[in-house]
Amino acid sequence: MSSDSDTPIHLHAELLPNIRQLTFYVSLPAGSYISQDGGTLKPEISLSESRRAVTVSVGGEMETMKLPARVSESSRSGLRFPAHAFSGKPAAIDGTNRMEFSFRMQVDKDEVPGLTKDEFVDDFIPWTAADMSTSALVRCRECSAVILDPGEHTEGWTWKDLPSGNWAEMMDFWHCHKPDPHEGHDHKSIEDSNAVLKGYGAANQISASPGTVLVDVASFLVAEVDCNGLRKSQNERLPHTGNARTRVYVECEACGATIGTEDVTANGWRLFKTCIAVQQEPTSIAQEAGSEPSNLETYPKETIVGAQLLEMIEREGVRRFVIHCGGNNGHLLWIFNPDIRYSSISPNHSVTSQRAMKAFFQHISDVEKILEPEQGKPASMSLEELYLPRDTYQDIASTLNRSNEMLPASARSFREWKVGFLSRLDGKHA
């Protein structure tokens, strides 16, 4: 947010569902309460009749913002600016020309602001197998060139969800402790049925096959022969850290955009969800001639990366990550709250009850030093690595910085960390 003293009112609210409270910030230009003749124009704050919105006014400026949750009637009495703040010389926050105030409001007793544990991770993952149609076209996100064409298969695509990232370990455990079959039950037929429905079974290895698209949180695993207009990158840009050393990219032949990576183990190519667009019910080529494809679905990159982080939080039980795109630079990310709702309003943006993850972050200039400490120095056991394509990483870094700038100055940092948000799509509101 701008620190210009002429900038109007900024409002920001965050819902804390576990303690059923809402934190509300008001940021005003320092001296905005002083009239042209030197008199005092005390700012006013009021709660709407429905208790779902607040209005702040000072002088000729007024701003209304919808809250992330309905608050209690008793919250009205606490919404008062301190009288001493508007007497004498304006007291601005260090380094800014603004005054800030914060309030705590209790959530209404009949409001249900929280989420169940199942909704925490499973509520919304972009493009699961159940979301996809047999006739779906997959295109390059940048230039809309066709990558996967269902017309090459008589019955279209078969979509199957892959298991979570620790599936291999669970299958190894299952084989070591496999129970004896009960009388009258054929375990082989059960395993075969699982393989047909889910794309995997207890005894088989994941492998790409023509006509079938295997779906995980962040990518589509496909057979190379099913892909159109893709090539292995001539400039592989192999990163120097972590598991990315042997990574080989595939890119769009038409525009050169990175689309995915080769998966040697699964004998296929992984297409990143952040790099593609989906056309669930494609129109004919004749209808599209000379015009942009219609009904293209894309998701914000932060939403897809957020789903990856949530899956890793659930699976590994960690909340700190090193995210990078190879090379030395990256970000250290601490998911402070994986599920929060906030509202925010200022001249440059307006957010109404957005579901998000609250993240603390800091830029790091030596990724490898953190991931692989020098001999004799302990490695962090509560730190996970997340490699991202270059464009996706840059987009996430920009998103974090933009969300940090929209916060009130007093809420932008916590010790050595910057504070930001990564939006989550809400299945109930998508």
JSON list of C-alpha atoms in Angstrom, two decimals, residues 158-264:
[
{"chain": "A", "resi": 158, "resn": "THR", "atom": "CA", "xyz": [-9.69, -42.31, -19.45]},
{"chain": "A", "resi": 159, "resn": "TRP", "atom": "CA", "xyz": [-8.88, -40.21, -16.36]},
{"chain": "A", "resi": 160, "resn": "LYS", "atom": "CA", "xyz": [-7.60, -41.81, -13.16]},
{"chain": "A", "resi": 161, "resn": "ASP", "atom": "CA", "xyz": [-6.49, -40.23, -9.89]},
{"chain": "A", "resi": 162, "resn": "LEU", "atom": "CA", "xyz": [-3.06, -41.16, -8.59]},
{"chain": "A", "resi": 163, "resn": "PRO", "atom": "CA", "xyz": [-2.60, -41.78, -4.86]},
{"chain": "A", "resi": 164, "resn": "SER", "atom": "CA", "xyz": [-0.81, -39.42, -2.49]},
{"chain": "A", "resi": 165, "resn": "GLY", "atom": "CA", "xyz": [2.95, -38.95, -2.56]},
{"chain": "A", "resi": 166, "resn": "ASN", "atom": "CA", "xyz": [3.65, -41.61, 0.09]},
{"chain": "A", "resi": 167, "resn": "TRP", "atom": "CA", "xyz": [1.83, -44.33, -1.88]},
{"chain": "A", "resi": 168, "resn": "ALA", "atom": "CA", "xyz": [5.02, -46.27, -2.67]},
{"chain": "A", "resi": 169, "resn": "GLU", "atom": "CA", "xyz": [5.98, -46.50, 1.02]},
{"chain": "A", "resi": 170, "resn": "MET", "atom": "CA", "xyz": [2.47, -47.65, 1.96]},
{"chain": "A", "resi": 171, "resn": "MET", "atom": "CA", "xyz": [2.50, -50.35, -0.73]},
{"chain": "A", "resi": 172, "resn": "ASP", "atom": "CA", "xyz": [5.89, -51.58, 0.49]},
{"chain": "A", "resi": 173, "resn": "PHE", "atom": "CA", "xyz": [4.49, -51.78, 4.02]},
{"chain": "A", "resi": 174, "resn": "TRP", "atom": "CA", "xyz": [1.40, -53.60, 2.72]},
{"chain": "A", "resi": 175, "resn": "HIS", "atom": "CA", "xyz": [3.48, -56.26, 0.96]},
{"chain": "A", "resi": 176, "resn": "CYS", "atom": "CA", "xyz": [5.51, -56.85, 4.13]},
{"chain": "A", "resi": 177, "resn": "HIS", "atom": "CA", "xyz": [2.39, -57.20, 6.28]},
{"chain": "A", "resi": 178, "resn": "LYS", "atom": "CA", "xyz": [-0.14, -58.49, 3.75]},
{"chain": "A", "resi": 179, "resn": "PRO", "atom": "CA", "xyz": [-3.03, -60.20, 5.59]},
{"chain": "A", "resi": 180, "resn": "ASP", "atom": "CA", "xyz": [-4.10, -63.72, 4.77]},
{"chain": "A", "resi": 181, "resn": "PRO", "atom": "CA", "xyz": [-7.15, -63.81, 2.48]},
{"chain": "A", "resi": 182, "resn": "HIS", "atom": "CA", "xyz": [-10.46, -64.62, 4.14]},
{"chain": "A", "resi": 183, "resn": "GLU", "atom": "CA", "xyz": [-12.25, -67.71, 3.00]},
{"chain": "A", "resi": 184, "resn": "GLY", "atom": "CA", "xyz": [-14.37, -66.99, -0.04]},
{"chain": "A", "resi": 185, "resn": "HIS", "atom": "CA", "xyz": [-12.55, -63.77, -0.95]},
{"chain": "A", "resi": 186, "resn": "ASP", "atom": "CA", "xyz": [-10.34, -63.45, -4.00]},
{"chain": "A", "resi": 187, "resn": "HIS", "atom": "CA", "xyz": [-7.68, -60.85, -3.16]},
{"chain": "A", "resi": 188, "resn": "LYS", "atom": "CA", "xyz": [-6.31, -60.83, -6.70]},
{"chain": "A", "resi": 189, "resn": "SER", "atom": "CA", "xyz": [-9.66, -59.77, -8.13]},
{"chain": "A", "resi": 190, "resn": "ILE", "atom": "CA", "xyz": [-9.90, -56.98, -5.52]},
{"chain": "A", "resi": 191, "resn": "GLU", "atom": "CA", "xyz": [-6.42, -55.71, -6.44]},
{"chain": "A", "resi": 192, "resn": "ASP", "atom": "CA", "xyz": [-7.27, -55.85, -10.15]},
{"chain": "A", "resi": 193, "resn": "SER", "atom": "CA", "xyz": [-10.45, -53.87, -9.47]},
{"chain": "A", "resi": 194, "resn": "ASN", "atom": "CA", "xyz": [-8.46, -51.18, -7.63]},
{"chain": "A", "resi": 195, "resn": "ALA", "atom": "CA", "xyz": [-6.07, -50.94, -10.54]},
{"chain": "A", "resi": 196, "resn": "VAL", "atom": "CA", "xyz": [-8.94, -50.37, -12.99]},
{"chain": "A", "resi": 197, "resn": "LEU", "atom": "CA", "xyz": [-10.74, -47.74, -10.88]},
{"chain": "A", "resi": 198, "resn": "LYS", "atom": "CA", "xyz": [-7.78, -45.80, -9.51]},
{"chain": "A", "resi": 199, "resn": "GLY", "atom": "CA", "xyz": [-4.98, -46.37, -12.00]},
{"chain": "A", "resi": 200, "resn": "TYR", "atom": "CA", "xyz": [-2.92, -48.39, -9.54]},
{"chain": "A", "resi": 201, "resn": "GLY", "atom": "CA", "xyz": [-3.10, -51.50, -7.41]},
{"chain": "A", "resi": 202, "resn": "ALA", "atom": "CA", "xyz": [-1.13, -53.08, -4.59]},
{"chain": "A", "resi": 203, "resn": "ALA", "atom": "CA", "xyz": [1.03, -55.14, -6.92]},
{"chain": "A", "resi": 204, "resn": "ASN", "atom": "CA", "xyz": [1.60, -52.87, -9.89]},
{"chain": "A", "resi": 205, "resn": "GLN", "atom": "CA", "xyz": [3.93, -49.96, -10.57]},
{"chain": "A", "resi": 206, "resn": "ILE", "atom": "CA", "xyz": [2.61, -46.65, -11.86]},
{"chain": "A", "resi": 207, "resn": "SER", "atom": "CA", "xyz": [3.28, -46.37, -15.57]},
{"chain": "A", "resi": 208, "resn": "ALA", "atom": "CA", "xyz": [1.89, -44.10, -18.28]},
{"chain": "A", "resi": 209, "resn": "SER", "atom": "CA", "xyz": [-0.19, -45.83, -20.95]},
{"chain": "A", "resi": 210, "resn": "PRO", "atom": "CA", "xyz": [-1.77, -44.53, -24.18]},
{"chain": "A", "resi": 211, "resn": "GLY", "atom": "CA", "xyz": [-5.32, -43.23, -23.82]},
{"chain": "A", "resi": 212, "resn": "THR", "atom": "CA", "xyz": [-5.10, -42.88, -20.04]},
{"chain": "A", "resi": 213, "resn": "VAL", "atom": "CA", "xyz": [-4.27, -39.71, -18.10]},
{"chain": "A", "resi": 214, "resn": "LEU", "atom": "CA", "xyz": [-3.10, -40.24, -14.51]},
{"chain": "A", "resi": 215, "resn": "VAL", "atom": "CA", "xyz": [-3.85, -37.25, -12.30]},
{"chain": "A", "resi": 216, "resn": "ASP", "atom": "CA", "xyz": [-2.04, -36.07, -9.18]},
{"chain": "A", "resi": 217, "resn": "VAL", "atom": "CA", "xyz": [-2.19, -32.81, -7.24]},
{"chain": "A", "resi": 218, "resn": "ALA", "atom": "CA", "xyz": [0.08, -30.81, -9.55]},
{"chain": "A", "resi": 219, "resn": "SER", "atom": "CA", "xyz": [0.32, -32.67, -12.87]},
{"chain": "A", "resi": 220, "resn": "PHE", "atom": "CA", "xyz": [-1.09, -35.02, -15.50]},
{"chain": "A", "resi": 221, "resn": "LEU", "atom": "CA", "xyz": [1.01, -38.13, -16.23]},
{"chain": "A", "resi": 222, "resn": "VAL", "atom": "CA", "xyz": [0.60, -39.12, -19.90]},
{"chain": "A", "resi": 223, "resn": "ALA", "atom": "CA", "xyz": [2.22, -41.38, -22.46]},
{"chain": "A", "resi": 224, "resn": "GLU", "atom": "CA", "xyz": [4.64, -39.57, -24.76]},
{"chain": "A", "resi": 225, "resn": "VAL", "atom": "CA", "xyz": [2.84, -40.90, -27.85]},
{"chain": "A", "resi": 226, "resn": "ASP", "atom": "CA", "xyz": [-0.36, -39.11, -26.78]},
{"chain": "A", "resi": 227, "resn": "CYS", "atom": "CA", "xyz": [1.28, -35.67, -26.79]},
{"chain": "A", "resi": 228, "resn": "ASN", "atom": "CA", "xyz": [1.09, -33.28, -29.72]},
{"chain": "A", "resi": 229, "resn": "GLY", "atom": "CA", "xyz": [3.30, -30.27, -30.37]},
{"chain": "A", "resi": 230, "resn": "LEU", "atom": "CA", "xyz": [5.74, -30.95, -27.52]},
{"chain": "A", "resi": 231, "resn": "ARG", "atom": "CA", "xyz": [9.48, -31.52, -27.60]},
{"chain": "A", "resi": 232, "resn": "LYS", "atom": "CA", "xyz": [12.23, -32.12, -25.12]},
{"chain": "A", "resi": 233, "resn": "SER", "atom": "CA", "xyz": [13.83, -28.83, -24.26]},
{"chain": "A", "resi": 234, "resn": "GLN", "atom": "CA", "xyz": [16.94, -28.00, -26.26]},
{"chain": "A", "resi": 235, "resn": "ASN", "atom": "CA", "xyz": [18.05, -25.83, -23.36]},
{"chain": "A", "resi": 236, "resn": "GLU", "atom": "CA", "xyz": [17.39, -28.15, -20.45]},
{"chain": "A", "resi": 237, "resn": "ARG", "atom": "CA", "xyz": [18.37, -25.53, -17.85]},
{"chain": "A", "resi": 238, "resn": "LEU", "atom": "CA", "xyz": [19.11, -28.25, -15.34]},
{"chain": "A", "resi": 239, "resn": "PRO", "atom": "CA", "xyz": [19.00, -26.89, -11.77]},
{"chain": "A", "resi": 240, "resn": "HIS", "atom": "CA", "xyz": [21.90, -27.47, -9.43]},
{"chain": "A", "resi": 241, "resn": "THR", "atom": "CA", "xyz": [20.00, -28.49, -6.32]},
{"chain": "A", "resi": 242, "resn": "GLY", "atom": "CA", "xyz": [17.96, -31.33, -4.90]},
{"chain": "A", "resi": 243, "resn": "ASN", "atom": "CA", "xyz": [16.20, -33.91, -7.03]},
{"chain": "A", "resi": 244, "resn": "ALA", "atom": "CA", "xyz": [16.10, -31.62, -10.05]},
{"chain": "A", "resi": 245, "resn": "ARG", "atom": "CA", "xyz": [19.62, -32.46, -11.27]},
{"chain": "A", "resi": 246, "resn": "THR", "atom": "CA", "xyz": [18.40, -35.01, -13.81]},
{"chain": "A", "resi": 247, "resn": "ARG", "atom": "CA", "xyz": [15.23, -33.16, -14.79]},
{"chain": "A", "resi": 248, "resn": "VAL", "atom": "CA", "xyz": [14.52, -32.93, -18.51]},
{"chain": "A", "resi": 249, "resn": "TYR", "atom": "CA", "xyz": [11.84, -30.47, -19.58]},
{"chain": "A", "resi": 250, "resn": "VAL", "atom": "CA", "xyz": [9.26, -30.73, -22.33]},
{"chain": "A", "resi": 251, "resn": "GLU", "atom": "CA", "xyz": [8.14, -27.52, -23.99]},
{"chain": "A", "resi": 252, "resn": "CYS", "atom": "CA", "xyz": [5.57, -26.24, -26.47]},
{"chain": "A", "resi": 253, "resn": "GLU", "atom": "CA", "xyz": [6.87, -26.32, -30.04]},
{"chain": "A", "resi": 254, "resn": "ALA", "atom": "CA", "xyz": [4.71, -23.34, -30.96]},
{"chain": "A", "resi": 255, "resn": "CYS", "atom": "CA", "xyz": [5.77, -20.83, -28.29]},
{"chain": "A", "resi": 256, "resn": "GLY", "atom": "CA", "xyz": [8.63, -22.46, -26.36]},
{"chain": "A", "resi": 257, "resn": "ALA", "atom": "CA", "xyz": [6.81, -22.37, -23.01]},
{"chain": "A", "resi": 258, "resn": "THR", "atom": "CA", "xyz": [7.73, -25.06, -20.47]},
{"chain": "A", "resi": 259, "resn": "ILE", "atom": "CA", "xyz": [4.84, -27.53, -20.22]},
{"chain": "A", "resi": 260, "resn": "GLY", "atom": "CA", "xyz": [6.19, -30.37, -18.11]},
{"chain": "A", "resi": 261, "resn": "THR", "atom": "CA", "xyz": [9.01, -32.78, -17.48]},
{"chain": "A", "resi": 262, "resn": "GLU", "atom": "CA", "xyz": [10.02, -36.27, -18.50]},
{"chain": "A", "resi": 263, "resn": "ASP", "atom": "CA", "xyz": [9.25, -39.00, -15.94]},
{"chain": "A", "resi": 264, "resn": "VAL", "atom": "CA", "xyz": [11.61, -41.84, -16.76]}
]
